[in-house]
PDB file of C-alpha atoms in Angstrom:
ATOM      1  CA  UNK A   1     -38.056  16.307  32.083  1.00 43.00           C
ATOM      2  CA  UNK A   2     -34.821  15.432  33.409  1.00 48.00           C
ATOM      3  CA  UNK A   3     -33.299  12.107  31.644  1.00 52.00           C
ATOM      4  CA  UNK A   4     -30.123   9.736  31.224  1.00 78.00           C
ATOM      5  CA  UNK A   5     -28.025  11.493  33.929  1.00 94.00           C
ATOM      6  CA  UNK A   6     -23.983  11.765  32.870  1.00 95.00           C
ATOM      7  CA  UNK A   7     -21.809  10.399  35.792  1.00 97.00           C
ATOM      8  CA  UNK A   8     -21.394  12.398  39.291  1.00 97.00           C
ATOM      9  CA  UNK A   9     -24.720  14.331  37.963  1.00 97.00           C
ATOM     10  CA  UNK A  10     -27.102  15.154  41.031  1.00 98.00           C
ATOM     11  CA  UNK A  11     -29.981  13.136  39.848  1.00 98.00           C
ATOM     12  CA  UNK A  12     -32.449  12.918  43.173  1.00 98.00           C
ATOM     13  CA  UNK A  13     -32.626  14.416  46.545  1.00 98.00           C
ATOM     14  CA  UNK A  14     -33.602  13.260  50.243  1.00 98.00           C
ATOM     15  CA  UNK A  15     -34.965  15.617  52.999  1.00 98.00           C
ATOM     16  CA  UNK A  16     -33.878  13.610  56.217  1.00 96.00           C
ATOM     17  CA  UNK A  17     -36.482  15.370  58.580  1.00 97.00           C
ATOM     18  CA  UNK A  18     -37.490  14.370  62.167  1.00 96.00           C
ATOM     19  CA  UNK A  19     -40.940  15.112  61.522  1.00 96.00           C
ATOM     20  CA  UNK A  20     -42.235  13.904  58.088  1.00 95.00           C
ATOM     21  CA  UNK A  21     -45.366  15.429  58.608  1.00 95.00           C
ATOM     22  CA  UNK A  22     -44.309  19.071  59.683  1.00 97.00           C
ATOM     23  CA  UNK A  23     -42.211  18.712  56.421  1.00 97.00           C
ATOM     24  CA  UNK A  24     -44.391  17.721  54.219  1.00 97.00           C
ATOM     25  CA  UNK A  25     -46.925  20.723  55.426  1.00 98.00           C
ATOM     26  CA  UNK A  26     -43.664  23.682  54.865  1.00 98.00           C
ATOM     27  CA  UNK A  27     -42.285  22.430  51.584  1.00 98.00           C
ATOM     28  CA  UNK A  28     -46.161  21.439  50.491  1.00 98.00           C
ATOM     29  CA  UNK A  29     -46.625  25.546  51.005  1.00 98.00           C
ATOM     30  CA  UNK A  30     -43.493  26.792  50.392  1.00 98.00           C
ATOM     31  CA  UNK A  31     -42.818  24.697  47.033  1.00 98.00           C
ATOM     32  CA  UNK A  32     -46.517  23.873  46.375  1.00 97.00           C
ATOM     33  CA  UNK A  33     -45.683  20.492  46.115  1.00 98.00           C
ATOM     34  CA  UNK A  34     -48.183  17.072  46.754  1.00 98.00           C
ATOM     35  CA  UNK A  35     -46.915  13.960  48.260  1.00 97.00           C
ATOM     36  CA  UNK A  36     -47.018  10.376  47.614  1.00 95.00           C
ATOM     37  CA  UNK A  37     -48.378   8.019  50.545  1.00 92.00           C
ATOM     38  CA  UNK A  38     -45.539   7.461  53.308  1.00 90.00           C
ATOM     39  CA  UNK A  39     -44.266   4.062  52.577  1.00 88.00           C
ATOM     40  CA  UNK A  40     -44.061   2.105  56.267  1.00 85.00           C
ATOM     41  CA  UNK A  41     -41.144   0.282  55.648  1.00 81.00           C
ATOM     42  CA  UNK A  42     -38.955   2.948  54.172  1.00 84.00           C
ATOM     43  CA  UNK A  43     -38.809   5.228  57.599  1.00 80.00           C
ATOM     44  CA  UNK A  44     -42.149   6.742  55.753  1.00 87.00           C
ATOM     45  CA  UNK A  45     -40.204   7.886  52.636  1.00 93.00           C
ATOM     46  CA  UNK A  46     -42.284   9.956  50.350  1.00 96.00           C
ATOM     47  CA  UNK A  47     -42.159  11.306  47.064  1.00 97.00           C
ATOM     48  CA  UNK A  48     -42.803  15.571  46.796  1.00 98.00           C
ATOM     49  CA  UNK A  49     -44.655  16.202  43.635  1.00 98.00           C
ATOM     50  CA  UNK A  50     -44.403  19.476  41.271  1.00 97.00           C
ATOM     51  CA  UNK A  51     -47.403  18.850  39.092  1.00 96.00           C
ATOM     52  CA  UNK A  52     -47.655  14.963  39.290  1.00 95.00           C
ATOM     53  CA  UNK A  53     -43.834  14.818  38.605  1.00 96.00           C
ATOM     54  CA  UNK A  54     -41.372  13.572  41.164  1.00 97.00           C
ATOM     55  CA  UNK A  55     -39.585  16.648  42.218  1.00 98.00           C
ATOM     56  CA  UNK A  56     -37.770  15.406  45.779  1.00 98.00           C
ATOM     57  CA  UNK A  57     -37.702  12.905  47.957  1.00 97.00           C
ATOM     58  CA  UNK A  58     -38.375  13.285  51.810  1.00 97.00           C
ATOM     59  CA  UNK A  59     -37.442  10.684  54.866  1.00 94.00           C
ATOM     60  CA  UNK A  60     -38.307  10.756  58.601  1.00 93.00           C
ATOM     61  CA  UNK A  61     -34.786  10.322  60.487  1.00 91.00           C
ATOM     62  CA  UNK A  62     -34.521   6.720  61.692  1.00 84.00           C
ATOM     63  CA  UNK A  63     -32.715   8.470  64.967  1.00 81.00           C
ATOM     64  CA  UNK A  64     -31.238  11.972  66.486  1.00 78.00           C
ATOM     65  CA  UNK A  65     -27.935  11.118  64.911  1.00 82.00           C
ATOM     66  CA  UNK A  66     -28.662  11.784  61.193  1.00 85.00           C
ATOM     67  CA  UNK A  67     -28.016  15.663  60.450  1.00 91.00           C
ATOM     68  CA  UNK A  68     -31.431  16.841  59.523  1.00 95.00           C
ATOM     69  CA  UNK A  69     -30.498  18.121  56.091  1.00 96.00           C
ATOM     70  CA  UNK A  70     -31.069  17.499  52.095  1.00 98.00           C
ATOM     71  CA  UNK A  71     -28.592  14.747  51.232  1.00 98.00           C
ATOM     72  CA  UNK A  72     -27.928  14.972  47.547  1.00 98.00           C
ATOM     73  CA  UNK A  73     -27.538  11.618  45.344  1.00 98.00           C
ATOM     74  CA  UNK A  74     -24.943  11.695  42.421  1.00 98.00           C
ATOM     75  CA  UNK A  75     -25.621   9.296  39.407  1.00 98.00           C
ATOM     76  CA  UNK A  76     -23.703   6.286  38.798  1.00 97.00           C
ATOM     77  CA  UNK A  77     -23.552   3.956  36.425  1.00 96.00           C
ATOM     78  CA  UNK A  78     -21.600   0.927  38.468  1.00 97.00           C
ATOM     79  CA  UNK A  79     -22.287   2.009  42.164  1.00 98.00           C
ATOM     80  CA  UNK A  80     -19.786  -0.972  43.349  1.00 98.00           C
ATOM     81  CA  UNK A  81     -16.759   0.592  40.805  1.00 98.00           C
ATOM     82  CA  UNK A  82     -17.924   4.165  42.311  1.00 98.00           C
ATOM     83  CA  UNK A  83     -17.009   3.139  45.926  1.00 98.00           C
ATOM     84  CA  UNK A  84     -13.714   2.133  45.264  1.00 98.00           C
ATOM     85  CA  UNK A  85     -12.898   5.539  43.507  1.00 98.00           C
ATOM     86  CA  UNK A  86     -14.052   7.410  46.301  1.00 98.00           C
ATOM     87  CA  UNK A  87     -11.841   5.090  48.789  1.00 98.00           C
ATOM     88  CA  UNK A  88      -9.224   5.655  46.622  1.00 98.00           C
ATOM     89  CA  UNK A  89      -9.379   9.556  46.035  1.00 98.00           C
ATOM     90  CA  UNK A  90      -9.122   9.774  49.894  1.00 98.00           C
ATOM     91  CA  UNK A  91     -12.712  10.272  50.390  1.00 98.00           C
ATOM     92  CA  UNK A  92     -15.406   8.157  53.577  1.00 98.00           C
ATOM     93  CA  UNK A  93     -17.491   5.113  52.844  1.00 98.00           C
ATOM     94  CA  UNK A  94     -19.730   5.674  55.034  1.00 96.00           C
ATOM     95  CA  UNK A  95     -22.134   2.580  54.288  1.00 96.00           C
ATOM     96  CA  UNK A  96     -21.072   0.588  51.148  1.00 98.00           C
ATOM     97  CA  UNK A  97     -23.692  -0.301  47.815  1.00 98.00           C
ATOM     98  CA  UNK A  98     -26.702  -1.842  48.946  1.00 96.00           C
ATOM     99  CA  UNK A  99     -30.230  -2.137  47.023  1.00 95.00           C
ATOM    100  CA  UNK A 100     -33.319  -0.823  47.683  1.00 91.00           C
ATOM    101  CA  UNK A 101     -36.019  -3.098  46.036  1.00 85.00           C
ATOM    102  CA  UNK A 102     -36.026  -2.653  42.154  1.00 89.00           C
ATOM    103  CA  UNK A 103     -35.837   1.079  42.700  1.00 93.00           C
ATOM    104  CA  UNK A 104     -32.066   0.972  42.324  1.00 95.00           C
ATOM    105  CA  UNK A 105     -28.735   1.072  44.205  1.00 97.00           C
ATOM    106  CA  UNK A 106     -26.786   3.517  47.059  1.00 97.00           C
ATOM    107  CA  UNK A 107     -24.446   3.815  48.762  1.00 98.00           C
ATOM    108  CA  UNK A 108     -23.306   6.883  52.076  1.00 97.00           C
ATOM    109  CA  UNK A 109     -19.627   8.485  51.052  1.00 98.00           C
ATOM    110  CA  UNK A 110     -18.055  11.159  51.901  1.00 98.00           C
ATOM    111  CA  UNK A 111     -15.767  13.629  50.319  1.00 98.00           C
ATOM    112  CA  UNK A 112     -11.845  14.509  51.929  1.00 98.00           C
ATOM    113  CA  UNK A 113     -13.591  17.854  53.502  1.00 97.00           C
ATOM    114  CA  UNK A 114     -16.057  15.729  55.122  1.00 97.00           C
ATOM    115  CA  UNK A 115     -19.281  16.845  53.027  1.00 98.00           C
ATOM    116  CA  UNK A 116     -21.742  13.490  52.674  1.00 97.00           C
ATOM    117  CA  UNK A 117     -23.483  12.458  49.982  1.00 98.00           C
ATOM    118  CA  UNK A 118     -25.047   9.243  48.489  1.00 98.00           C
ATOM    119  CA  UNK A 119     -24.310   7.440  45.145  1.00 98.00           C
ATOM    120  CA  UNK A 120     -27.263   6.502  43.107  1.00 98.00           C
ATOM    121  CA  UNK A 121     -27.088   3.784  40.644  1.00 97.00           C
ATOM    122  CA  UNK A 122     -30.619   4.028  39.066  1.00 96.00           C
ATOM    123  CA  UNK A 123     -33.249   0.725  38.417  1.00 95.00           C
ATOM    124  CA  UNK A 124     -36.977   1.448  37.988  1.00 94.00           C
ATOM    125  CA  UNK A 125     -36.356   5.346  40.058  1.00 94.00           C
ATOM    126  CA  UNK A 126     -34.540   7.115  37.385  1.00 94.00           C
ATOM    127  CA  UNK A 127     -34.170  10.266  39.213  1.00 97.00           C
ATOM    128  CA  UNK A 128     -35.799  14.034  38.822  1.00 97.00           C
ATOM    129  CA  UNK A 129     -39.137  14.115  36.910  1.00 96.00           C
ATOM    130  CA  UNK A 130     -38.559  17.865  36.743  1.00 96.00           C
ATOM    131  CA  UNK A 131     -36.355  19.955  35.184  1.00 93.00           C
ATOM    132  CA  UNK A 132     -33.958  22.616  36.492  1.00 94.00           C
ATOM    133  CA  UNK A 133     -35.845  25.547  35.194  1.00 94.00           C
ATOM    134  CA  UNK A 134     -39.038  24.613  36.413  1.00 95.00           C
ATOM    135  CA  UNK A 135     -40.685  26.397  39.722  1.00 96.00           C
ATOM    136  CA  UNK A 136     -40.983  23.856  42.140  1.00 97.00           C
ATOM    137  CA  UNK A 137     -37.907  21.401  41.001  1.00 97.00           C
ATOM    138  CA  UNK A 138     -34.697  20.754  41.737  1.00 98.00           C
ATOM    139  CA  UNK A 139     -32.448  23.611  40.115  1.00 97.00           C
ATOM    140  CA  UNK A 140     -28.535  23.429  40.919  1.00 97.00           C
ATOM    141  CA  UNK A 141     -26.441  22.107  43.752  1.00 98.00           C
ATOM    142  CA  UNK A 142     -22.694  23.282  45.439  1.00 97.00           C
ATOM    143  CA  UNK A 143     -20.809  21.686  47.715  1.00 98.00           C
ATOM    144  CA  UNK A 144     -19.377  23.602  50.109  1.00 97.00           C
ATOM    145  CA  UNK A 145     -16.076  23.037  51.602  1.00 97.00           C
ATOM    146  CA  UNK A 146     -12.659  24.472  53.297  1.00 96.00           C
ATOM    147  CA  UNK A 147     -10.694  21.610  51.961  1.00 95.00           C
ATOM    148  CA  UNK A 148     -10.418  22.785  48.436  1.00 94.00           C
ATOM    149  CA  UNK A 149      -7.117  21.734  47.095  1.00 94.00           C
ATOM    150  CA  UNK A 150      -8.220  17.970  48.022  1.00 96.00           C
ATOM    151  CA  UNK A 151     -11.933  17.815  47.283  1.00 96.00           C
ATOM    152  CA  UNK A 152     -11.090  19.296  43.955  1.00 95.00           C
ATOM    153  CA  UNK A 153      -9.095  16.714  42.974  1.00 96.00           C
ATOM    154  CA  UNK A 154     -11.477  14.254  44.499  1.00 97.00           C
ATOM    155  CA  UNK A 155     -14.113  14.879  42.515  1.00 97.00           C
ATOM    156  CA  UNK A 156     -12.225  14.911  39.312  1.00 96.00           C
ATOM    157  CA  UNK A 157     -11.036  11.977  39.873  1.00 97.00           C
ATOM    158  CA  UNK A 158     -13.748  10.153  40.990  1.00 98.00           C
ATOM    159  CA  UNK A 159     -16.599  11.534  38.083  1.00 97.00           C
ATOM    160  CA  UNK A 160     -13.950  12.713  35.780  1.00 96.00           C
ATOM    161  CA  UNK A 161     -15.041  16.207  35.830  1.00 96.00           C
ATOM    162  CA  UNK A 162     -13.775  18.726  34.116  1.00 91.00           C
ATOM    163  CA  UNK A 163     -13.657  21.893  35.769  1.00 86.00           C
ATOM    164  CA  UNK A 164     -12.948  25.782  35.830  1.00 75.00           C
ATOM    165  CA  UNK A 165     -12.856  28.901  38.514  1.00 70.00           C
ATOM    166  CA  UNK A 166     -15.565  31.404  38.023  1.00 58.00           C
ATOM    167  CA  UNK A 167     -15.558  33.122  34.562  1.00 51.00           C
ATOM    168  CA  UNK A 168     -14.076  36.925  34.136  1.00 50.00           C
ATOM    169  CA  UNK A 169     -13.091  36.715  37.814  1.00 49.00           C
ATOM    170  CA  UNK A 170     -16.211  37.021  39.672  1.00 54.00           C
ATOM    171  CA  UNK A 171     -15.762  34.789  42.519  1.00 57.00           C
ATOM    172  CA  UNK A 172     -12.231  33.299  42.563  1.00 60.00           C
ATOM    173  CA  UNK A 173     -13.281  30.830  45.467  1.00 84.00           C
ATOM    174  CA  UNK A 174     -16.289  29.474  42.967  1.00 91.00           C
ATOM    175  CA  UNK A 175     -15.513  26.480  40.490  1.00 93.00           C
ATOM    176  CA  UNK A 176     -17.940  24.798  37.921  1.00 93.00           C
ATOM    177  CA  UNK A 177     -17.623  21.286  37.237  1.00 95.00           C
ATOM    178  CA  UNK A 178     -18.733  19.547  34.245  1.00 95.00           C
ATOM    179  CA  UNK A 179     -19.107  15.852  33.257  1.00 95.00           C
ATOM    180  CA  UNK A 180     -16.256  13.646  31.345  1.00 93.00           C
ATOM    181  CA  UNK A 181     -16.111  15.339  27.848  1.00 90.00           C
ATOM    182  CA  UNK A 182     -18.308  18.097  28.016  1.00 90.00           C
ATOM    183  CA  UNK A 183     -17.242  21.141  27.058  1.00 91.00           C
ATOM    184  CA  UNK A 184     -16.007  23.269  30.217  1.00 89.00           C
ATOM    185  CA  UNK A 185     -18.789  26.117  30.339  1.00 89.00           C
ATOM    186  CA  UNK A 186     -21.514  27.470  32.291  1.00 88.00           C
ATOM    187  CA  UNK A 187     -23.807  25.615  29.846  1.00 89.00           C
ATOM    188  CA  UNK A 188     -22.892  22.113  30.861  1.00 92.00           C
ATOM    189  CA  UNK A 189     -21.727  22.758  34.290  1.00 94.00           C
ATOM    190  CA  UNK A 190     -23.879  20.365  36.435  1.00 96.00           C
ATOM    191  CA  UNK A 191     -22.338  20.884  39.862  1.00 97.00           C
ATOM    192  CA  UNK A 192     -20.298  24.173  41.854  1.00 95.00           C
ATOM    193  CA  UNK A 193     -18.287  24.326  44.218  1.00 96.00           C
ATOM    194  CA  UNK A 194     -17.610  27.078  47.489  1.00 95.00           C
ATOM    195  CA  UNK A 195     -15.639  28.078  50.001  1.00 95.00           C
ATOM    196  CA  UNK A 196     -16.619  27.600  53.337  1.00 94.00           C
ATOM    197  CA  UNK A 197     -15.525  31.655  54.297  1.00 88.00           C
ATOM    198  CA  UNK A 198     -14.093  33.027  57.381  1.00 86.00           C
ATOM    199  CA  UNK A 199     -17.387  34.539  58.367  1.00 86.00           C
ATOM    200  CA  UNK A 200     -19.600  31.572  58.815  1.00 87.00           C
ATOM    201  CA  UNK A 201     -19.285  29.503  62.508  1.00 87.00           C
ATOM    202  CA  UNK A 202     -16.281  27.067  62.939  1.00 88.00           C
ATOM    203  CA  UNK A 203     -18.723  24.210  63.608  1.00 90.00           C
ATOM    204  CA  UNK A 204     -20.549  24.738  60.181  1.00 91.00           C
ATOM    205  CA  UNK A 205     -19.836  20.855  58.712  1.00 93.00           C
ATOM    206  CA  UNK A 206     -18.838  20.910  54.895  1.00 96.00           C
ATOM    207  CA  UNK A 207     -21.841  20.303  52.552  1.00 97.00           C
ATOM    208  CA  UNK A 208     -23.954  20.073  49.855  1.00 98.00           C
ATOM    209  CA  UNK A 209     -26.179  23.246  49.410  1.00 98.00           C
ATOM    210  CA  UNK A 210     -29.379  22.029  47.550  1.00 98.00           C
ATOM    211  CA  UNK A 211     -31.256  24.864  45.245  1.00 98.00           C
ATOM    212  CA  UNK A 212     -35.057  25.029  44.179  1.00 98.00           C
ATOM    213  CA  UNK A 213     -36.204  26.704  41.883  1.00 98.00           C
ATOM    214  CA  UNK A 214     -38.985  28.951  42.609  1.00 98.00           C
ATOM    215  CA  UNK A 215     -41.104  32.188  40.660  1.00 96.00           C
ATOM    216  CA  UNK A 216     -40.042  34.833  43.817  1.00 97.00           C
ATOM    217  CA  UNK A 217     -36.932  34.623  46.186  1.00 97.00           C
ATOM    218  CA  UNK A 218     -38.206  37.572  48.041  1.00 97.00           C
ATOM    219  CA  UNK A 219     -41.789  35.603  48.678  1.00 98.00           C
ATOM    220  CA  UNK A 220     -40.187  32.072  49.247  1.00 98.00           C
ATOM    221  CA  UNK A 221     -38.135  34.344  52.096  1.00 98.00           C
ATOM    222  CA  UNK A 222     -41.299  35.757  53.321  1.00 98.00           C
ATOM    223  CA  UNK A 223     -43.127  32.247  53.235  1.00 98.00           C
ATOM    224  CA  UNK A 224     -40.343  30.562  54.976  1.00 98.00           C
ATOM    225  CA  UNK A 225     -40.550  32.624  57.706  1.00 98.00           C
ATOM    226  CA  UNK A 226     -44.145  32.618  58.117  1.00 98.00           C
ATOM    227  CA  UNK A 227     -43.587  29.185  58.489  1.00 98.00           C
ATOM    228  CA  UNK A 228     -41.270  29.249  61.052  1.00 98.00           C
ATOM    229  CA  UNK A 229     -38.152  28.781  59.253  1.00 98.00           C
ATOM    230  CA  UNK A 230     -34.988  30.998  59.066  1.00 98.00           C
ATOM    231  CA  UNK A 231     -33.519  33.334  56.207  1.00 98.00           C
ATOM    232  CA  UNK A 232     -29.754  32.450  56.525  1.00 95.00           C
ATOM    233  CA  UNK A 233     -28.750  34.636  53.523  1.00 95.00           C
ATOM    234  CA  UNK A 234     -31.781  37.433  52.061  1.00 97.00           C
ATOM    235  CA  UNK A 235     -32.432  37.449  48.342  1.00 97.00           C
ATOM    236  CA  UNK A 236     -29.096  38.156  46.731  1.00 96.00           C
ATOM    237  CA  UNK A 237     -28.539  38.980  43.097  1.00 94.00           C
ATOM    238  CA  UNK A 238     -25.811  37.863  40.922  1.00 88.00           C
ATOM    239  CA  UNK A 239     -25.118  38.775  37.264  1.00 84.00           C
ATOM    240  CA  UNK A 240     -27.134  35.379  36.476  1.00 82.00           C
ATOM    241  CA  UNK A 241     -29.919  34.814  38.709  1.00 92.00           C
ATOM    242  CA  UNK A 242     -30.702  35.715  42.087  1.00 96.00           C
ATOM    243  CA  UNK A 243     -30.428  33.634  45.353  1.00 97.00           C
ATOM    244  CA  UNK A 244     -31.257  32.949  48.625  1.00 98.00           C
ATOM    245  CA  UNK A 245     -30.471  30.624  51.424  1.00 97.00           C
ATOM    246  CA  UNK A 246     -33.042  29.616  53.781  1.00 98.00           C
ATOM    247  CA  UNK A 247     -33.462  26.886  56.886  1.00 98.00           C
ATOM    248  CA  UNK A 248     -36.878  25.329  56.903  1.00 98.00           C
ATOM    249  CA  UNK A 249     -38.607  25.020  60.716  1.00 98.00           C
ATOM    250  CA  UNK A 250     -36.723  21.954  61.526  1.00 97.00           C
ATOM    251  CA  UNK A 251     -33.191  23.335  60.438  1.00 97.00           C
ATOM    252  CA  UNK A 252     -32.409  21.771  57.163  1.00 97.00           C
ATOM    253  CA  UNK A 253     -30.947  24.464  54.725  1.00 97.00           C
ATOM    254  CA  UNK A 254     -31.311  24.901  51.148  1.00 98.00           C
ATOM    255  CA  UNK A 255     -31.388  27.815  49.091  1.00 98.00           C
ATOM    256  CA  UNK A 256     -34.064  29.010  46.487  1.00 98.00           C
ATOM    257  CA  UNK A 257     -32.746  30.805  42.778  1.00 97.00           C
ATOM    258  CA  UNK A 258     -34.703  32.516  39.978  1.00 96.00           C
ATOM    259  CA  UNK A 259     -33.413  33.904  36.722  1.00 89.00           C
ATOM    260  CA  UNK A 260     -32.731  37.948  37.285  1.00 77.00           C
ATOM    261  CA  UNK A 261     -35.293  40.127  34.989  1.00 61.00           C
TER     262      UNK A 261
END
């Protein structure tokens, strides 16, 4: 179970859907996940569930202008001191901290490249029940950007990550980032980021690129598109694990990952 989570750690995610319902029915299949009741005055937020733990959260759209997509939520311990370090660092307050009930505190920011993300200062809702190398949880997370120079600093300065391009040369457009202190290593690397390459469309926005864990790439590819969603990048092995990025039927990406045999 996933517990006390260091600062700038993704510690929850949101699936901001137009239709709750069609959502919960693709991830409930794909991810084999149960739901918590819609709660009516939260734009029907619900809680997905990998064995009775709190794996995601899910929200119906409150209108067409919020990018159907999985907004990731980095921990805070002072969401108020958190804002002013990401006005600082150059980055977009997009709505500053406000509460939400006893559950805890957010705020909507934005990095220099433009990718958006919410701060989470935790109260009674601590965050993932599950833990990153569980099927059906949340499992790693990368922004994605073509502003690298300035959202590397950015973060660094706002989390105090430590950081460090791809070991042996693999990928020299890949960075891990670590929290304040931690040794710099794969190990305690709790966030990566990409480059947004020549190949993909011009009006692809920066972003976060949420990752479940699940038993089978090739099946959750299969699965998705039964469903009616889109593989954006097949199964795709790396010397650590193997990958794939998929678009469920309403168009929010994520990717899937298992450990390589």
């Amino acid at each position: 179970m996933m517990t006390g989570f260091a600062e700038g750690t993704p510690c929850w995610v949101v699936g901001m859907l137009p239709d709750l319902a069609a959502g919960r029915r693709f991830y409930g299949e794909l991810m084999g996940w149960g739901f918590s009741e819609p709660d009516p005055e939260r734009d029907a937020y619900t809680v997905a569930l990998s064995d009775g733990r709190a794996a995601a959260g899910m929200l119906a759209k409150p209108d067409g202008r919020t990018p159907t997509d999985w907004v990731q939520h980095l921990a805070t311990s002072d969401a108020k001191a958190a804002v002013e370090r990401v006005r600082a660092a150059g980055g977009q307050v997009m709505m500053d901290p406000f509460e939400l009930g006893g559950t805890g505190v957010t705020a909507v920011v934005a990095d220099p490249g433009g990718a958006v993300f919410q701060l989470w200062q935790a109260g009674s809702h601590r965050g993932f029940q599950t833990g990153p190398e569980e099927p059906g949880g949340y499992a790693w997370a990368e922004v994605h950007t073509r502003e690298v120079s300035a959202v590397d600093a950015f973060y660094q300065r706002v989390f105090g990550f430590g950081s460090e391009d791809e070991p042996d040369g693999q990928d020299p457009e890949f960075r891990i980032w670590v929290p304040r202190g931690e040794r710099i290593d794969e190990e305690h690397a709790v966030l990566g980021r990409a480059v947004i390459g020549a190949e993909e469309p011009a009006e692809l926005p920066a972003h976060f690129l949420t990752y479940f864990r699940v038993r089978d790439c090739a099946e959750a590819s299969r699965t998705t598109v039964r469903l009616g969603g889109r593989v954006m990048l097949p199964p795709t092995d790396t010397p650590y694990l193997r990958y794939a990025i998929l678009a469920d039927d309403q168009g929010a990406r994520f990717a899937v990952l298992t450990d390589n045999e």
